PDB file of C-alpha atoms in Angstrom:
ATOM      1  CA  ASP J 166       0.015  -0.070   0.031  1.00 52.00           C
ATOM      2  CA  PRO J 167       1.535   3.158  -0.943  1.00 54.00           C
ATOM      3  CA  ALA J 168      -0.042   5.401   1.842  1.00 54.00           C
ATOM      4  CA  GLN J 169       1.814   2.988   4.430  1.00 57.00           C
ATOM      5  CA  ALA J 170       5.022   3.293   2.734  1.00 57.00           C
ATOM      6  CA  GLN J 171       5.580   6.940   3.398  1.00 59.00           C
ATOM      7  CA  ALA J 172       6.570   7.589   7.039  1.00 57.00           C
ATOM      8  CA  PRO J 173       5.015  10.498   8.429  1.00 55.00           C
ATOM      9  CA  THR J 174       7.389  13.576   9.135  1.00 55.00           C
ATOM     10  CA  PRO J 175       7.527  14.625  12.819  1.00 54.00           C
ATOM     11  CA  THR J 176       5.628  17.755  12.262  1.00 54.00           C
ATOM     12  CA  GLN J 177       2.959  15.724  10.573  1.00 53.00           C
ATOM     13  CA  ASP J 178       2.888  13.454  13.596  1.00 53.00           C
ATOM     14  CA  ILE J 179       2.427  16.252  16.133  1.00 55.00           C
ATOM     15  CA  SER J 180      -0.299  17.706  14.157  1.00 53.00           C
ATOM     16  CA  GLU J 181      -2.281  14.697  13.947  1.00 63.00           C
ATOM     17  CA  GLN J 182      -1.977  14.155  17.651  1.00 68.00           C
ATOM     18  CA  HIS J 183      -3.125  17.517  18.553  1.00 61.00           C
ATOM     19  CA  VAL J 184      -6.763  17.753  19.500  1.00 70.00           C
ATOM     20  CA  PRO J 185      -8.122  21.348  19.866  1.00 63.00           C
ATOM     21  CA  VAL J 186     -10.067  22.480  22.986  1.00 66.00           C
ATOM     22  CA  LEU J 187     -13.721  22.692  21.731  1.00 72.00           C
ATOM     23  CA  GLY J 188     -15.942  25.003  23.688  1.00 72.00           C
ATOM     24  CA  ARG J 189     -19.522  26.130  22.890  1.00 74.00           C
ATOM     25  CA  PRO J 190     -19.642  28.047  19.619  1.00 83.00           C
ATOM     26  CA  LEU J 191     -20.344  31.782  19.682  1.00 84.00           C
ATOM     27  CA  GLU J 192     -23.086  32.667  17.215  1.00 88.00           C
ATOM     28  CA  VAL J 193     -24.496  36.116  16.748  1.00 90.00           C
ATOM     29  CA  ARG J 194     -27.306  36.298  13.914  1.00 90.00           C
ATOM     30  CA  VAL J 195     -27.355  39.492  11.601  1.00 91.00           C
ATOM     31  CA  ASP J 196     -30.808  40.751  11.164  1.00 90.00           C
ATOM     32  CA  GLU J 197     -32.187  44.019   9.858  1.00 91.00           C
ATOM     33  CA  ARG J 198     -30.716  45.886  12.645  1.00 88.00           C
ATOM     34  CA  GLY J 199     -27.326  45.881  10.755  1.00 91.00           C
ATOM     35  CA  VAL J 200     -23.791  44.520  11.084  1.00 94.00           C
ATOM     36  CA  GLU J 201     -22.427  46.997  13.627  1.00 94.00           C
ATOM     37  CA  ARG J 202     -25.287  45.927  16.410  1.00 94.00           C
ATOM     38  CA  ALA J 203     -24.225  42.123  15.796  1.00 93.00           C
ATOM     39  CA  ILE J 204     -20.647  43.006  16.202  1.00 94.00           C
ATOM     40  CA  ARG J 205     -21.340  44.686  19.519  1.00 94.00           C
ATOM     41  CA  LYS J 206     -23.276  41.940  20.520  1.00 93.00           C
ATOM     42  CA  LEU J 207     -20.588  39.520  19.569  1.00 92.00           C
ATOM     43  CA  ARG J 208     -17.890  41.678  21.522  1.00 93.00           C
ATOM     44  CA  ARG J 209     -20.406  41.488  24.707  1.00 92.00           C
ATOM     45  CA  LEU J 210     -20.800  37.622  24.150  1.00 91.00           C
ATOM     46  CA  MET J 211     -16.950  37.077  23.845  1.00 90.00           C
ATOM     47  CA  ALA J 212     -16.310  39.246  26.954  1.00 91.00           C
ATOM     48  CA  SER J 213     -18.910  37.214  29.078  1.00 88.00           C
ATOM     49  CA  GLU J 214     -17.287  34.043  27.746  1.00 86.00           C
ATOM     50  CA  GLY J 215     -13.883  35.021  28.719  1.00 86.00           C
ATOM     51  CA  VAL J 216     -12.562  34.733  24.960  1.00 88.00           C
ATOM     52  CA  LEU J 217     -10.452  37.852  25.222  1.00 89.00           C
ATOM     53  CA  ARG J 218      -8.901  37.113  28.647  1.00 88.00           C
ATOM     54  CA  GLU J 219      -7.886  33.742  27.307  1.00 89.00           C
ATOM     55  CA  ILE J 220      -6.304  34.852  24.166  1.00 90.00           C
ATOM     56  CA  LYS J 221      -4.287  37.611  26.228  1.00 91.00           C
ATOM     57  CA  ARG J 222      -3.487  34.754  28.705  1.00 90.00           C
ATOM     58  CA  ARG J 223      -2.133  32.352  26.074  1.00 91.00           C
ATOM     59  CA  ARG J 224       0.290  35.295  24.520  1.00 94.00           C
ATOM     60  CA  HIS J 225       2.964  34.219  26.834  1.00 93.00           C
ATOM     61  CA  HIS J 226       4.301  31.087  28.549  1.00 94.00           C
ATOM     62  CA  GLU J 227       2.816  30.628  32.138  1.00 93.00           C
ATOM     63  CA  LYS J 228       4.908  28.936  34.731  1.00 95.00           C
ATOM     64  CA  PRO J 229       3.124  26.093  36.648  1.00 96.00           C
ATOM     65  CA  SER J 230       3.502  27.860  39.759  1.00 97.00           C
ATOM     66  CA  VAL J 231       1.785  31.057  38.461  1.00 95.00           C
ATOM     67  CA  LYS J 232      -0.890  28.933  36.516  1.00 94.00           C
ATOM     68  CA  SER J 233      -1.782  27.125  39.929  1.00 96.00           C
ATOM     69  CA  LYS J 234      -2.093  30.565  41.961  1.00 97.00           C
ATOM     70  CA  ARG J 235      -4.431  31.982  39.083  1.00 94.00           C
ATOM     71  CA  LYS J 236      -6.523  28.918  39.228  1.00 94.00           C
ATOM     72  CA  LEU J 237      -6.908  29.351  43.037  1.00 97.00           C
ATOM     73  CA  ARG J 238      -7.770  33.068  42.646  1.00 96.00           C
ATOM     74  CA  GLU J 239     -10.449  32.314  39.928  1.00 92.00           C
ATOM     75  CA  ALA J 240     -11.784  29.845  42.045  1.00 95.00           C
ATOM     76  CA  GLU J 241     -12.031  31.973  44.902  1.00 97.00           C
ATOM     77  CA  ARG J 242     -13.758  34.690  42.663  1.00 94.00           C
ATOM     78  CA  ARG J 243     -16.368  32.125  41.568  1.00 93.00           C
ATOM     79  CA  ARG J 244     -17.018  31.024  45.121  1.00 95.00           C
ATOM     80  CA  LYS J 245     -17.395  34.570  46.327  1.00 95.00           C
ATOM     81  CA  ARG J 246     -19.709  35.406  43.551  1.00 92.00           C
ATOM     82  CA  ARG J 247     -21.913  32.260  44.356  1.00 93.00           C
ATOM     83  CA  GLN J 248     -22.114  33.305  47.920  1.00 93.00           C
ATOM     84  CA  ARG J 249     -23.379  36.854  46.706  1.00 91.00           C
ATOM     85  CA  LYS J 250     -25.781  35.324  44.500  1.00 87.00           C
ATOM     86  CA  ALA J 251     -27.136  33.071  47.335  1.00 87.00           C
ATOM     87  CA  ARG J 252     -27.257  35.834  49.836  1.00 84.00           C
ATOM     88  CA  TYR J 253     -29.072  38.144  47.241  1.00 79.00           C
ATOM     89  CA  GLU J 254     -31.741  35.435  46.519  1.00 79.00           C
ATOM     90  CA  ARG J 255     -32.325  34.651  50.166  1.00 76.00           C
ATOM     91  CA  GLY J 256     -32.628  38.020  51.564  1.00 65.00           C
TER      92      GLY J 256
END
């Protein structure tokens, strides 16, 4: 078989192993209100999903110690937000 005869180059091998992280797709419909309004809506969606923050974070390498500290800070922020929400709903 000719396809099996060719050995893949290391770059091909790496790209085949790479599996991208799939998230929820962001979708904004453009209606009669115009493209500008749809772009503003897309920007709000991206901000709420944290897409821009993630892009900025991935621009540079992050040491494992910095990464774990960031994860702890983010978890603390989520926990406080949930506590505020629960307090607001009860009272």
